[in-house]
Amino acid sequence: MTVHRSPIPPTANPLLELGLQYALRRRAEVAGNLGELKAIALRLGLLQGSLRPRFSAPQLVVFAADHGLAAEGVVDAPRTAGTIEQLLGGRLPLSAFAHQAGIGLSVVDCGVAEAVTPHARLVARKIAHGSRSVRLGPAMSVAQAHAGIRAGMELAEALPGNVLMCAGLGAGGFESGALVIARLAATDLRPLVQGGDASPADRVARLMVVLQTALERHRAATHPVEVLAALGGHEMSLMVGAMLVAASRRHLVVLDGMAACAAFHVATRLAPETRPYGLFCHSHGHPGLQRAQALLDGGPMLELGLNSQDGTGAVLAWPLIRSAAALLAEVAEPDEAPRTAGPLQAAMA
């Protein structure tokens, strides 16, 4: 049941942490209170093992898969294949945001129920045409979960840059992610799925019956990969593999949405050293998502009241991440020359 992976380097480094804190205090002496930027900058320095963290070629990967829960009539979602085509065709705001921010955008078909129109930025890694209903049986086999993890590892190995932004897309992904987290964290399921919209009370009651039935049916699943197979989805299995590889390479992992949060819960159970490499953000506000993040001692970097496609929050948080890193990498010490040149100085050089 083990997953082959490279060792993940620990981020704890007391001597480096002292150096980073000293540098940030020096910045605050001239710039004033740095607020949350200070904490993010400190984390980025420890993550890279450097006093001057630098990031390049950030990649947003949207992992797409449909879930058998959609067949139960308890979740609403547009056609996943249609949403992918809109996204890759530049007809969603996320496409423009990613382009403007210089973020590479790709979609991985991990298990979309329909055929998806080929595209240069569509990566075909379909494990199956959707997962099965967790009310009736496991969402996928353990072998399929392992296949997804391996596919995610291979995908992450081939990505450029040192920032991986993960988001999920697909009918039933939110609810399946909540199931995975509820089991792994041994927490109540209801706060994870309720409170996000104005769904009729009878529909919410029906959803809870289906989800609680699934938890009871798969109560014997305890190992992280068993839980992933029983309650999760194909997009989560690929994300787990990608996250483990990213962490093993000291890459930042930005998590957006419940499916990504569930995959990160699995990854941290398989390799606890993964946890410091993840930063959370929001593409949509939901009390359950905040609860899921808090279970890993995290919270969103930005709270903009979004209710959009998963991935948007990660893209909008990127300038904040870059600014936090620049506090350490681009600000000159009093006895140094400026580390960045302005347009006039660059023109005269």
Coordinates of C-alpha atoms in Angstrom, one line a residue:
M1 CA 0.0 0.0 0.0
T2 CA 3.0 2.3 0.0
V3 CA 3.5 5.0 -2.7
H4 CA 7.0 5.2 -4.2
R5 CA 8.3 8.8 -3.9
S6 CA 11.4 10.8 -3.5
P7 CA 12.3 12.0 0.1
I8 CA 10.6 15.3 1.0
P9 CA 13.1 17.7 2.5
P10 CA 12.1 19.1 5.9
T11 CA 11.6 22.9 6.0
A12 CA 12.6 23.3 9.7
N13 CA 15.9 25.1 9.9
P14 CA 16.4 27.1 13.1
L15 CA 19.5 29.0 11.9
L16 CA 18.0 29.9 8.6
E17 CA 14.8 31.0 10.4
L18 CA 16.8 33.4 12.6
G19 CA 18.4 34.9 9.4
L20 CA 15.0 35.3 7.8
Q21 CA 13.5 36.9 10.8
Y22 CA 16.4 39.3 11.1
A23 CA 16.0 40.3 7.5
L24 CA 12.3 40.9 7.8
R25 CA 12.8 43.0 11.0
R26 CA 15.2 45.1 9.0
R27 CA 12.5 45.6 6.3
A28 CA 9.9 46.5 8.9
E29 CA 12.3 49.2 10.4
V30 CA 12.0 51.2 7.2
A31 CA 8.6 50.0 5.8
G32 CA 6.5 49.6 8.9
N33 CA 4.4 46.7 9.9
L34 CA 4.5 44.0 7.2
G35 CA 1.5 42.2 8.5
E36 CA 0.7 38.8 7.0
L37 CA 3.4 39.3 4.3
K38 CA 6.0 38.7 6.9
A39 CA 4.6 35.3 7.8
I40 CA 4.3 34.3 4.2
A41 CA 7.8 35.5 3.4
L42 CA 9.2 33.5 6.3
R43 CA 7.5 30.4 5.1
L44 CA 8.7 30.8 1.5
G45 CA 12.3 31.3 2.7
L46 CA 12.1 28.1 4.8
L47 CA 10.4 26.2 2.0
Q48 CA 13.2 27.0 -0.4
G49 CA 15.9 26.8 2.2
S50 CA 17.1 30.2 1.1
L51 CA 17.4 33.8 2.5
R52 CA 16.4 35.0 -1.0
P53 CA 13.5 32.8 -2.2
R54 CA 12.7 33.1 -5.9
F55 CA 9.9 31.6 -8.0
S56 CA 9.7 31.0 -11.7
A57 CA 7.2 29.8 -14.3
P58 CA 4.2 29.2 -12.0
Q59 CA 1.8 26.5 -13.3
L60 CA -1.9 26.3 -12.6
V61 CA -3.1 22.7 -13.3
V62 CA -6.8 22.1 -13.2
F63 CA -7.5 18.5 -12.6
A64 CA -10.9 17.5 -14.0
A65 CA -13.0 14.4 -13.2
D66 CA -16.7 13.6 -12.7
H67 CA -18.0 11.8 -9.7
G68 CA -20.7 9.1 -9.3
L69 CA -22.4 11.3 -6.7
A70 CA -23.7 13.4 -9.6
A71 CA -25.9 10.4 -10.6
E72 CA -27.6 10.5 -7.2
G73 CA -29.3 13.8 -8.1
V74 CA -27.9 15.6 -5.0
V75 CA -25.3 17.9 -6.6
D76 CA -25.6 20.5 -9.3
A77 CA -22.8 21.2 -11.7
P78 CA -22.5 22.2 -15.4
R79 CA -21.1 19.8 -17.9
T80 CA -17.5 19.3 -17.1
A81 CA -16.4 18.8 -20.7
G82 CA -18.2 22.1 -21.7
T83 CA -16.5 24.0 -18.9
I84 CA -13.1 22.7 -19.9
E85 CA -13.7 23.8 -23.5
Q86 CA -14.7 27.3 -22.3
L87 CA -11.7 27.5 -20.1
L88 CA -9.2 26.4 -22.7
G89 CA -11.0 28.6 -25.3
G90 CA -10.4 31.7 -23.3
R91 CA -14.1 32.2 -22.5
L92 CA -13.8 32.2 -18.7
P93 CA -12.2 35.0 -16.6
L94 CA -9.7 32.5 -15.2
S95 CA -8.1 32.2 -18.6
A96 CA -7.5 35.9 -18.8
F97 CA -6.3 36.2 -15.2
A98 CA -3.7 33.4 -15.7
H99 CA -2.5 35.0 -19.0
Q100 CA -2.2 38.4 -17.4
A101 CA -0.3 37.0 -14.4
G102 CA 2.1 35.0 -16.6
I103 CA 0.9 31.7 -15.2
G104 CA 0.9 28.6 -17.3
L105 CA -2.6 27.1 -17.5
S106 CA -3.4 23.5 -18.4
V107 CA -6.2 21.1 -17.8
V108 CA -5.8 17.4 -17.1
D109 CA -8.6 15.0 -18.0
C110 CA -8.3 12.6 -15.1
G111 CA -11.7 11.1 -15.3
V112 CA -14.3 13.2 -17.1
A113 CA -17.4 11.2 -18.0
E114 CA -17.6 12.5 -21.5
A115 CA -15.0 12.9 -24.3
V116 CA -13.3 16.3 -24.2
T117 CA -12.4 18.2 -27.4
P118 CA -8.6 17.9 -27.9
H119 CA -6.6 21.0 -27.1
A120 CA -2.9 21.9 -26.9
R121 CA -3.2 22.6 -23.2
L122 CA -5.4 19.6 -22.4
V123 CA -3.5 16.7 -21.0
A124 CA -5.2 13.3 -21.4
R125 CA -4.6 11.1 -18.3
K126 CA -8.1 9.6 -18.0
I127 CA -8.1 6.8 -15.4
A128 CA -11.8 6.0 -16.1
H129 CA -14.9 7.8 -17.4
G130 CA -15.9 9.2 -14.0
S131 CA -16.0 7.5 -10.7
R132 CA -18.7 5.2 -9.2
S133 CA -21.3 6.3 -6.7
V134 CA -19.9 6.1 -3.2
R135 CA -23.3 5.2 -1.9
L136 CA -23.2 1.9 -3.8
G137 CA -19.5 1.0 -3.6
P138 CA -16.0 2.4 -3.7
A139 CA -15.5 5.4 -6.0
M140 CA -12.6 3.6 -7.6
S141 CA -10.4 0.6 -7.0
V142 CA -7.2 0.9 -5.0
A143 CA -5.4 0.0 -8.2
Q144 CA -7.0 2.9 -9.9
A145 CA -6.0 5.2 -7.0
H146 CA -2.4 4.1 -7.3
A147 CA -2.5 4.5 -11.1
G148 CA -3.8 8.1 -10.6
I149 CA -1.0 8.9 -8.0
R150 CA 1.6 7.6 -10.4
A151 CA 0.2 9.6 -13.3
G152 CA 0.2 12.7 -11.1
M153 CA 3.8 12.1 -10.2
E154 CA 4.8 11.8 -13.9
L155 CA 2.9 15.0 -14.7
A156 CA 4.6 17.0 -12.0
E157 CA 8.0 15.7 -13.0
A158 CA 7.5 17.2 -16.5
L159 CA 6.2 20.6 -15.4
P160 CA 8.5 23.7 -15.7
G161 CA 9.0 26.2 -12.9
N162 CA 8.9 25.8 -9.1
V163 CA 5.2 26.7 -8.3
L164 CA 2.4 24.2 -8.7
M165 CA -1.2 25.5 -8.3
C166 CA -3.8 22.8 -7.9
A167 CA -7.5 23.1 -8.5
G168 CA -10.2 20.5 -9.1
L169 CA -13.1 20.6 -11.6
G170 CA -16.0 18.2 -11.9
A171 CA -19.5 17.3 -10.8
G172 CA -19.5 16.1 -7.2
G173 CA -15.9 17.0 -6.5
F174 CA -16.7 19.3 -3.5
E175 CA -18.8 16.7 -1.8
S176 CA -16.4 13.8 -2.5
G177 CA -13.6 16.0 -1.1
A178 CA -15.6 16.6 2.0
L179 CA -16.0 12.8 2.5
V180 CA -12.3 12.2 2.2
I181 CA -11.5 14.9 4.7
A182 CA -14.2 13.9 7.2
R183 CA -12.8 10.3 7.3
L184 CA -9.1 11.2 7.4
A185 CA -9.5 14.0 10.0
A186 CA -12.1 12.1 12.0
T187 CA -14.4 15.1 12.0
D188 CA -18.1 15.8 11.5
L189 CA -19.1 15.8 7.9
R190 CA -22.0 18.2 8.2
P191 CA -20.0 21.4 8.7
L192 CA -17.9 20.6 5.7
V193 CA -20.8 20.5 3.2
Q194 CA -23.5 22.8 4.6
G195 CA -23.8 26.5 4.6
G196 CA -22.5 27.4 1.2
D197 CA -25.7 28.2 -0.7
A198 CA -29.4 28.5 -0.3
S199 CA -30.3 24.9 -1.4
P200 CA -33.8 23.8 -0.3
A201 CA -33.8 22.0 3.1
D202 CA -35.1 18.7 1.6
R203 CA -32.2 18.7 -1.0
V204 CA -29.7 19.2 1.8
A205 CA -31.3 16.5 3.9
R206 CA -31.1 14.1 0.9
L207 CA -27.4 15.0 0.3
M208 CA -26.6 14.3 4.0
V209 CA -28.3 10.9 3.8
V210 CA -26.3 9.9 0.8
L211 CA -23.0 11.1 2.2
Q212 CA -23.5 9.6 5.6
T213 CA -24.5 6.3 4.0
A214 CA -21.3 6.4 2.0
L215 CA -19.2 7.0 5.2
E216 CA -20.9 4.1 6.9
R217 CA -20.5 1.8 4.0
H218 CA -16.8 2.5 3.8
R219 CA -16.1 2.7 7.5
A220 CA -13.4 0.0 7.1
A221 CA -11.3 2.2 4.9
T222 CA -8.6 3.8 7.1
H223 CA -5.3 3.9 5.1
P224 CA -5.1 7.2 3.1
V225 CA -5.0 5.5 -0.2
E226 CA -7.9 3.2 0.8
V227 CA -9.9 6.3 1.8
L228 CA -9.0 8.1 -1.4
A229 CA -10.2 5.1 -3.4
A230 CA -13.4 4.5 -1.4
L231 CA -14.6 8.1 -1.2
G232 CA -12.5 10.4 -3.4
G233 CA -12.1 10.8 -7.2
H234 CA -9.7 10.5 -10.0
E235 CA -8.7 14.2 -10.0
M236 CA -7.7 13.9 -6.3
S237 CA -5.5 10.9 -6.9
L238 CA -3.5 12.7 -9.6
M239 CA -3.2 15.8 -7.4
V240 CA -1.8 13.6 -4.6
G241 CA 1.0 12.4 -6.8
A242 CA 1.7 15.8 -8.2
M243 CA 1.8 17.4 -4.7
L244 CA 4.2 14.7 -3.4
V245 CA 6.6 15.3 -6.3
A246 CA 6.4 19.1 -6.0
A247 CA 7.2 18.9 -2.3
S248 CA 10.1 16.6 -2.9
R249 CA 11.5 19.2 -5.3
R250 CA 11.0 22.1 -2.7
H251 CA 8.3 23.6 -4.9
L252 CA 5.5 25.7 -3.6
V253 CA 2.1 24.1 -3.8
V254 CA -0.9 26.4 -3.9
L255 CA -4.2 24.8 -3.1
D256 CA -7.6 26.0 -4.4
G257 CA -10.9 24.3 -3.6
M258 CA -12.2 21.4 -1.7
A259 CA -10.9 18.7 -4.0
A260 CA -7.4 20.1 -3.8
C261 CA -7.7 20.4 0.0
A262 CA -8.8 16.7 0.2
A263 CA -5.9 15.6 -1.9
F264 CA -3.5 17.6 0.3
H265 CA -5.0 15.8 3.4
V266 CA -4.2 12.5 1.7
A267 CA -0.7 13.7 0.7
T268 CA 0.1 14.9 4.3
R269 CA -1.0 11.5 5.7
L270 CA 1.3 9.7 3.3
A271 CA 4.2 12.1 3.9
P272 CA 3.7 14.5 6.8
E273 CA 6.7 16.5 5.6
T274 CA 4.5 17.8 2.7
R275 CA 2.4 20.0 4.9
P276 CA 4.7 23.2 5.0
Y277 CA 4.8 23.3 1.2
G278 CA 1.1 24.0 0.8
L279 CA -0.6 27.5 0.8
F280 CA -4.4 27.8 0.7
C281 CA -6.6 30.2 -1.2
H282 CA -10.2 30.5 -2.2
S283 CA -12.0 30.5 -5.5
H284 CA -15.4 30.5 -3.7
G285 CA -16.4 31.2 -0.2
H286 CA -17.8 28.3 1.8
P287 CA -17.7 27.6 5.5
G288 CA -16.9 24.0 4.9
L289 CA -13.8 24.9 2.9
Q290 CA -12.6 27.1 5.6
R291 CA -13.1 24.3 8.1
A292 CA -11.2 21.9 5.8
Q293 CA -8.3 24.3 5.7
A294 CA -8.3 24.9 9.4
L295 CA -7.9 21.2 10.0
L296 CA -4.5 21.6 8.5
D297 CA -3.8 24.8 10.4
G298 CA -4.3 26.8 7.3
G299 CA -6.5 29.6 6.0
P300 CA -6.9 31.5 2.7
M301 CA -4.4 34.2 1.8
L302 CA -7.2 36.3 0.2
E303 CA -10.9 36.5 1.0
L304 CA -12.5 38.2 -2.0
G305 CA -16.0 36.8 -1.8
L306 CA -15.5 34.8 -5.0
N307 CA -17.9 32.3 -6.3
S308 CA -16.1 31.2 -9.5
Q309 CA -14.3 28.3 -11.0
D310 CA -11.7 26.6 -8.8
G311 CA -8.3 28.0 -9.7
T312 CA -9.2 31.7 -9.8
G313 CA -8.2 32.2 -6.2
A314 CA -4.8 30.7 -6.8
V315 CA -4.1 33.0 -9.8
L316 CA -5.3 36.1 -7.9
A317 CA -3.1 35.2 -4.9
W318 CA 0.0 34.9 -7.1
P319 CA 1.0 38.7 -6.9
L320 CA 0.8 38.4 -3.1
I321 CA 3.1 35.4 -3.1
R322 CA 5.5 37.2 -5.4
S323 CA 5.5 40.3 -3.2
A324 CA 6.2 38.3 -0.1
A325 CA 9.2 36.6 -1.8
A326 CA 10.4 40.0 -3.0
L327 CA 10.6 41.3 0.6
L328 CA 13.6 38.9 1.0
A329 CA 14.9 38.6 -2.5
E330 CA 14.6 42.1 -4.0
V331 CA 15.0 44.6 -1.2
A332 CA 18.5 45.8 -0.7
E333 CA 20.2 46.1 2.6
P334 CA 21.4 49.6 3.6
D335 CA 25.0 49.0 2.5
E336 CA 24.0 47.3 -0.8
A337 CA 23.2 48.7 -4.3
P338 CA 19.6 48.3 -5.3
R339 CA 18.7 44.8 -6.4
T340 CA 16.2 45.9 -9.1
A341 CA 16.7 48.7 -11.6
G342 CA 13.9 51.1 -12.5
P343 CA 13.0 51.8 -16.2
L344 CA 15.2 54.9 -16.4
Q345 CA 18.3 53.1 -14.9
A346 CA 17.7 50.1 -17.2
A347 CA 17.5 52.3 -20.3
M348 CA 20.7 54.1 -19.4
A349 CA 22.6 50.8 -18.6

